[in-house]
Amino acid sequence: MSGAAIQVRGLCKRYGQRAVIDRLDLEFAAGAFTVVLGASGCGKSTLLRVIAGLEEAEHGTVSIGGADVTRMAPQDRGCAMVFQNYALYPHMSVRDNIGYALKLAGLERAERERRIGEAAQLLGLRDLLERKPAQLSGGQRQRVAIGRAIARRQRVLLFDEPLSNLDAKLRHDMRVELRRLHDEIGATTIFVTHDQVEAMTLADRVVLLNQGRVEQADTPMALYHQPRTAYVAGFIGTPPMNMLDAWHEGDHAVIEHGGRLRMRQHAGQAMPVVLGIRPEAIVLDVPGGIAATLEAVEDLGSHRVVYARIGGQRVLAIDSSRRPYRPGEMLCLGFPPAAIRRFDPATGERLPGDGAETAA
């Protein structure tokens, strides 16, 4: 199965006076696994439904495989969709659930059985084909829903938060299965989720939406290490990037109610700035570092999350040592130059000239 490229141009979708999708332009490469990520209400599921033909946009076009499908019926677009709630027929067996759409399409029984068997083999469902959905676990039911989609052999697979009803271990297992499945069948896959872990582990490319607009579309590592905006920096990462209000003065940045950092990039005139740094990049106990007061420590086994304050601003750091901590003790935090990201506090856009060092 070969995937089809998808182009979305000037897409607008409103509910009443609220623009859920606002002049959206996107391309989904043929055969790629793209994750559309965002908070609840950002328009990600609406985008998926517009591509599938389940919703009609007020403006804009959708093209699949070079053909304009904007006015086409859902069944004519070459898409298969997997929903959050599985949408299985409770009175049908696993075999019949997977093959029902094939039967409606008029495929011969032998061909239906062959496709059902192939889907069941891919998803580990061969021993469950005669069971009803009520006899299956949540993970098994989700596999059946995926099997029903891939048995149709469409060029585009659309997933609308398919793992959100599963527990943590099943979500992990299904992430591994979905990535393997995609690599085997080669369909163009669009996967909608609010879970950044799913986005980081599954995607070739992540599209991060914010109120119906694209904040950044790039590889998972680019979003993590080179966020284009403060919104991206704060959304991606667990814990998220620290964002510190500061003031640029010449070649220094003064953290509000805190210390001074010597910046690699000369700021020119004095200006406010937001400094971003990932928790794992902060170095603890650096002589001459930025003074911070320890608030609390979360021990997660493999590492600890250290909560501290620089003046009135909270900072999180990752600590893999086993040294003891006392609430209220003073820490000296080091900010490696390459780890600093600068953002405009007015627009949220990232500023050129990253990098800082602790001032002498």
Coordinates of C-alpha atoms in Angstrom, one line a residue:
M1 CA 0.0 0.0 0.0
S2 CA 1.5 3.4 -1.0
G3 CA 0.4 6.6 0.7
A4 CA -1.0 9.7 -0.9
A5 CA 0.2 13.2 -0.2
I6 CA -2.4 15.6 1.4
Q7 CA -2.6 19.3 0.9
V8 CA -4.8 21.7 2.9
R9 CA -5.0 25.2 1.6
G10 CA -6.7 28.3 3.3
L11 CA -8.9 26.1 5.5
C12 CA -11.4 27.9 7.7
K13 CA -13.9 26.2 10.0
R14 CA -16.2 28.1 12.3
Y15 CA -18.7 27.1 15.0
G16 CA -20.9 30.1 15.4
Q17 CA -18.7 33.1 15.8
R18 CA -15.7 31.0 16.9
A19 CA -13.0 30.1 14.3
V20 CA -11.8 26.6 15.2
I21 CA -9.5 26.5 12.2
D22 CA -8.2 29.8 10.9
R23 CA -6.7 30.0 7.3
L24 CA -4.7 26.8 7.7
D25 CA -2.1 25.8 5.1
L26 CA -0.5 22.3 5.6
E27 CA 1.1 19.6 3.6
F28 CA 1.3 15.9 4.7
A29 CA 4.0 14.0 2.9
A30 CA 3.0 10.7 1.2
G31 CA 3.8 7.8 3.4
A32 CA 4.8 9.9 6.4
F33 CA 3.5 9.5 10.0
T34 CA 2.4 13.0 11.0
V35 CA 1.1 13.7 14.5
V36 CA -1.3 16.7 14.9
L37 CA -0.7 17.8 18.5
G38 CA -2.5 20.4 20.7
A39 CA -4.5 21.2 23.7
S40 CA -8.3 20.5 23.9
G41 CA -10.2 22.8 21.6
C42 CA -7.3 23.8 19.4
G43 CA -9.0 22.4 16.2
K44 CA -7.0 19.1 15.7
S45 CA -9.9 16.7 15.6
T46 CA -11.9 19.2 13.4
L47 CA -9.0 19.3 11.0
L48 CA -9.0 15.5 10.8
R49 CA -12.7 15.3 10.2
V50 CA -12.5 17.9 7.5
I51 CA -9.8 15.9 5.7
A52 CA -12.0 12.8 6.1
G53 CA -15.1 14.6 4.8
L54 CA -17.1 14.3 8.0
E55 CA -17.1 18.1 8.4
E56 CA -17.4 20.8 5.8
A57 CA -15.2 23.9 6.0
E58 CA -16.4 27.4 5.2
H59 CA -13.4 28.2 3.0
G60 CA -10.3 26.4 1.6
T61 CA -9.5 23.2 -0.2
V62 CA -8.4 19.6 0.6
S63 CA -6.4 17.6 -1.9
I64 CA -5.5 13.9 -1.6
G65 CA -3.0 12.4 -4.1
G66 CA -3.2 15.5 -6.2
A67 CA -7.0 15.4 -6.6
D68 CA -9.3 18.0 -5.1
V69 CA -11.6 16.2 -2.7
T70 CA -13.1 19.2 -1.0
R71 CA -16.7 18.4 -2.2
M72 CA -16.3 14.6 -2.3
A73 CA -18.2 12.2 -0.1
P74 CA -16.2 10.6 2.7
Q75 CA -16.4 7.1 1.1
D76 CA -14.8 8.5 -2.1
R77 CA -11.7 10.1 -0.6
G78 CA -9.6 7.0 0.0
C79 CA -9.3 7.5 3.8
A80 CA -9.8 5.0 6.6
M81 CA -10.5 6.4 10.1
V82 CA -10.0 5.1 13.6
F83 CA -12.0 6.7 16.4
Q84 CA -11.3 7.2 20.1
N85 CA -14.4 5.1 21.1
Y86 CA -13.5 2.2 18.8
A87 CA -17.1 2.2 17.2
L88 CA -17.3 -1.6 17.0
Y89 CA -20.5 -3.4 16.3
P90 CA -21.2 -5.2 19.6
H91 CA -23.3 -8.1 18.0
M92 CA -20.6 -8.9 15.5
S93 CA -17.4 -11.0 16.0
V94 CA -14.0 -9.6 15.5
R95 CA -13.9 -11.3 12.1
D96 CA -17.1 -9.6 11.0
N97 CA -16.2 -6.2 12.5
I98 CA -13.0 -6.2 10.4
G99 CA -14.7 -7.4 7.3
Y100 CA -18.0 -5.5 7.4
A101 CA -16.8 -2.5 5.3
L102 CA -15.3 -4.9 2.8
K103 CA -18.6 -6.7 2.5
L104 CA -20.4 -3.4 1.9
A105 CA -17.9 -2.6 -0.8
G106 CA -18.9 -5.8 -2.6
L107 CA -15.6 -7.7 -2.2
E108 CA -15.8 -11.4 -2.9
R109 CA -15.8 -13.6 0.2
A110 CA -12.3 -15.1 -0.5
E111 CA -10.8 -11.7 -0.8
R112 CA -12.5 -10.5 2.3
E113 CA -11.1 -13.5 4.3
R114 CA -7.6 -12.9 2.9
R115 CA -7.6 -9.3 4.0
I116 CA -9.1 -10.1 7.4
G117 CA -6.4 -12.7 7.9
E118 CA -3.6 -10.3 7.0
A119 CA -4.9 -7.6 9.3
A120 CA -5.4 -10.1 12.1
Q121 CA -1.8 -11.4 11.6
L122 CA -0.4 -7.9 11.7
L123 CA -2.2 -7.0 14.9
G124 CA -2.0 -10.3 16.8
L125 CA -5.8 -11.0 16.5
R126 CA -5.8 -14.4 14.9
D127 CA -6.9 -16.2 18.1
L128 CA -9.6 -13.7 18.8
L129 CA -11.5 -13.6 15.4
E130 CA -14.6 -15.4 16.8
R131 CA -15.0 -13.3 19.9
K132 CA -17.4 -10.4 20.4
P133 CA -16.2 -6.9 21.5
A134 CA -17.5 -7.4 25.0
Q135 CA -15.1 -10.3 25.4
L136 CA -12.1 -8.2 24.6
S137 CA -9.8 -5.9 26.6
G138 CA -9.6 -2.2 25.7
G139 CA -6.3 -2.8 23.9
Q140 CA -7.7 -5.7 21.9
R141 CA -10.8 -3.6 20.9
Q142 CA -8.5 -0.9 19.7
R143 CA -6.6 -3.4 17.6
V144 CA -9.9 -4.5 16.0
A145 CA -10.7 -0.9 15.1
I146 CA -7.3 -0.5 13.6
G147 CA -7.6 -3.8 11.7
R148 CA -10.9 -2.7 10.3
A149 CA -9.2 0.4 8.9
I150 CA -6.1 -1.2 7.4
A151 CA -8.2 -4.1 5.9
R152 CA -9.7 -1.5 3.6
R153 CA -6.3 -0.8 2.1
Q154 CA -6.8 2.9 1.8
R155 CA -3.9 5.3 1.0
V156 CA -4.6 7.5 4.1
L157 CA -5.1 6.4 7.7
L158 CA -6.6 8.9 10.1
F159 CA -6.4 8.3 13.9
D160 CA -8.5 10.5 16.3
E161 CA -6.9 10.1 19.8
P162 CA -7.1 6.3 19.5
L163 CA -5.1 5.6 22.7
S164 CA -6.7 8.0 25.2
N165 CA -9.0 5.3 26.7
L166 CA -6.2 2.9 27.4
D167 CA -4.1 2.6 30.6
A168 CA -0.4 3.7 30.6
K169 CA 1.1 0.3 29.8
L170 CA -1.3 -0.4 27.0
R171 CA -0.7 3.1 25.5
H172 CA 3.0 2.3 25.5
D173 CA 2.5 -1.1 23.9
M174 CA 0.1 0.3 21.3
R175 CA 2.6 3.1 20.4
V176 CA 5.2 0.5 19.5
E177 CA 2.6 -1.5 17.5
L178 CA 1.3 1.6 15.6
R179 CA 4.8 2.6 14.6
R180 CA 5.7 -0.9 13.4
L181 CA 2.4 -1.1 11.6
H182 CA 3.0 2.1 9.8
D183 CA 6.4 1.1 8.7
E184 CA 5.0 -2.2 7.3
I185 CA 2.0 -0.9 5.3
G186 CA 3.3 2.6 4.2
A187 CA 0.0 4.5 4.2
T188 CA 0.0 8.2 4.8
T189 CA -0.9 8.5 8.5
I190 CA -2.3 11.5 10.4
F191 CA -2.6 10.9 14.1
V192 CA -4.4 13.4 16.4
T193 CA -3.5 13.6 20.1
H194 CA -3.1 15.9 23.0
D195 CA -0.4 13.7 24.4
Q196 CA 3.1 15.0 23.7
V197 CA 4.7 11.6 24.5
E198 CA 2.7 10.0 21.7
A199 CA 3.8 12.8 19.4
M200 CA 7.5 12.5 20.3
T201 CA 7.6 8.7 20.0
L202 CA 5.4 8.1 16.9
A203 CA 5.9 11.0 14.5
D204 CA 8.1 11.6 11.6
R205 CA 6.7 15.2 11.8
V206 CA 4.7 17.0 14.4
V207 CA 2.2 19.8 13.7
L208 CA 1.5 21.7 16.9
L209 CA -1.8 23.6 16.7
N210 CA -2.8 26.5 18.9
Q211 CA -6.3 28.0 18.6
G212 CA -6.7 26.8 15.0
R213 CA -3.3 27.9 13.8
V214 CA 0.1 26.2 13.3
E215 CA 2.6 27.2 16.0
Q216 CA 5.3 24.9 14.5
A217 CA 5.5 22.0 12.1
D218 CA 8.8 20.1 12.2
T219 CA 10.5 16.9 13.5
P220 CA 9.9 16.0 17.1
M221 CA 13.5 16.9 18.0
A222 CA 13.3 20.2 16.3
L223 CA 10.3 21.2 18.3
Y224 CA 12.0 20.1 21.5
H225 CA 15.4 21.7 21.0
Q226 CA 14.6 24.5 18.6
P227 CA 11.1 25.8 19.5
R228 CA 10.0 28.6 17.3
T229 CA 7.8 30.2 20.0
A230 CA 7.4 30.3 23.8
Y231 CA 4.2 28.4 23.4
V232 CA 6.0 25.5 21.7
A233 CA 8.7 25.6 24.3
G234 CA 6.2 25.4 27.1
F235 CA 4.0 22.7 25.5
I236 CA 6.7 20.2 24.6
G237 CA 8.7 18.5 27.3
T238 CA 8.0 16.9 30.7
P239 CA 8.7 18.9 32.7
P240 CA 8.3 21.8 30.3
M241 CA 11.0 24.3 29.5
N242 CA 11.7 26.9 32.2
M243 CA 10.7 30.4 31.1
L244 CA 12.3 33.3 33.1
D245 CA 11.4 36.9 32.8
A246 CA 14.6 38.9 32.3
W247 CA 15.9 42.3 31.1
H248 CA 18.6 42.6 28.4
E249 CA 21.3 45.2 29.2
G250 CA 24.1 45.3 26.7
D251 CA 25.7 41.9 26.8
H252 CA 24.0 40.8 30.0
A253 CA 20.5 39.5 30.8
V254 CA 19.3 40.3 34.3
I255 CA 16.8 37.7 35.6
E256 CA 14.0 39.5 37.4
H257 CA 14.7 39.4 41.2
G258 CA 17.7 37.1 40.4
G259 CA 21.2 37.0 39.0
R260 CA 22.9 38.2 35.8
L261 CA 23.9 36.1 32.7
R262 CA 26.4 37.2 30.2
M263 CA 24.9 36.8 26.8
R264 CA 26.7 35.7 23.6
Q265 CA 24.5 38.0 21.5
H266 CA 24.7 41.7 22.2
A267 CA 21.2 43.0 22.6
G268 CA 21.9 46.6 21.5
Q269 CA 19.3 48.7 23.4
A270 CA 17.9 47.6 26.7
M271 CA 14.8 45.4 26.3
P272 CA 12.7 42.8 28.1
V273 CA 13.3 39.2 27.2
V274 CA 12.1 35.7 28.3
L275 CA 14.9 33.2 28.8
G276 CA 14.1 29.5 28.2
I277 CA 16.1 26.5 29.4
R278 CA 15.2 22.9 29.7
P279 CA 15.2 21.4 33.2
E280 CA 17.8 18.7 32.3
A281 CA 20.1 21.4 30.9
I282 CA 20.5 23.2 34.3
V283 CA 23.6 22.2 36.2
L284 CA 23.2 22.1 40.0
D285 CA 25.8 23.3 42.5
V286 CA 27.9 25.4 40.2
P287 CA 30.3 27.8 42.0
G288 CA 29.3 31.4 41.1
G289 CA 26.1 30.2 39.5
I290 CA 22.6 31.8 39.8
A291 CA 21.4 31.7 43.4
A292 CA 18.1 29.8 43.9
T293 CA 16.1 28.6 47.0
L294 CA 15.1 25.0 47.1
E295 CA 11.4 24.4 47.5
A296 CA 10.8 20.7 47.0
V297 CA 12.1 17.5 45.4
E298 CA 10.1 14.8 43.5
D299 CA 11.8 11.5 43.4
L300 CA 10.9 9.5 40.3
G301 CA 13.3 6.7 40.8
S302 CA 15.5 7.1 37.7
H303 CA 15.9 10.9 38.5
R304 CA 14.6 13.6 40.7
V305 CA 12.8 16.9 39.8
V306 CA 14.2 19.8 41.8
Y307 CA 11.8 22.7 42.4
A308 CA 13.6 26.0 43.2
R309 CA 13.0 29.7 43.1
I310 CA 15.1 32.5 41.6
G311 CA 13.5 35.5 43.2
G312 CA 9.8 35.1 42.6
Q313 CA 10.2 32.8 39.6
R314 CA 10.0 29.0 39.8
V315 CA 12.7 26.9 38.2
L316 CA 12.7 23.1 37.6
A317 CA 15.9 21.1 37.3
I318 CA 16.6 17.4 36.8
D319 CA 19.0 15.7 39.2
S320 CA 20.3 12.2 38.8
S321 CA 22.5 12.2 41.9
R322 CA 21.5 10.9 45.3
R323 CA 22.7 13.9 47.3
P324 CA 20.4 14.9 50.2
Y325 CA 18.3 18.1 49.9
R326 CA 16.8 20.3 52.6
P327 CA 13.8 22.6 51.8
G328 CA 15.0 26.2 52.0
E329 CA 18.7 25.6 51.3
M330 CA 20.5 27.7 48.7
L331 CA 21.5 26.3 45.3
C332 CA 23.8 27.7 42.7
L333 CA 22.4 26.9 39.3
G334 CA 24.5 26.9 36.1
F335 CA 22.9 27.8 32.7
P336 CA 25.0 26.2 29.9
P337 CA 25.3 28.8 27.0
A338 CA 24.1 26.4 24.3
A339 CA 21.0 25.6 26.2
I340 CA 19.6 29.1 26.5
R341 CA 16.7 30.1 24.2
R342 CA 15.5 33.7 24.0
F343 CA 11.9 34.8 23.4
D344 CA 10.2 38.1 22.8
P345 CA 7.8 38.6 25.7
A346 CA 5.4 40.6 23.5
T347 CA 5.0 38.2 20.6
G348 CA 6.3 34.9 22.0
E349 CA 8.6 34.5 19.0
R350 CA 12.0 33.2 19.5
L351 CA 14.8 35.7 19.1
P352 CA 18.1 35.2 17.2
G353 CA 21.3 34.8 19.1
D354 CA 20.8 32.0 21.6
G355 CA 23.4 31.4 24.3
A356 CA 24.5 32.8 27.6
E357 CA 27.0 32.3 30.3
T358 CA 26.9 33.2 34.0
A359 CA 28.3 36.6 34.5
A360 CA 31.5 37.0 36.5

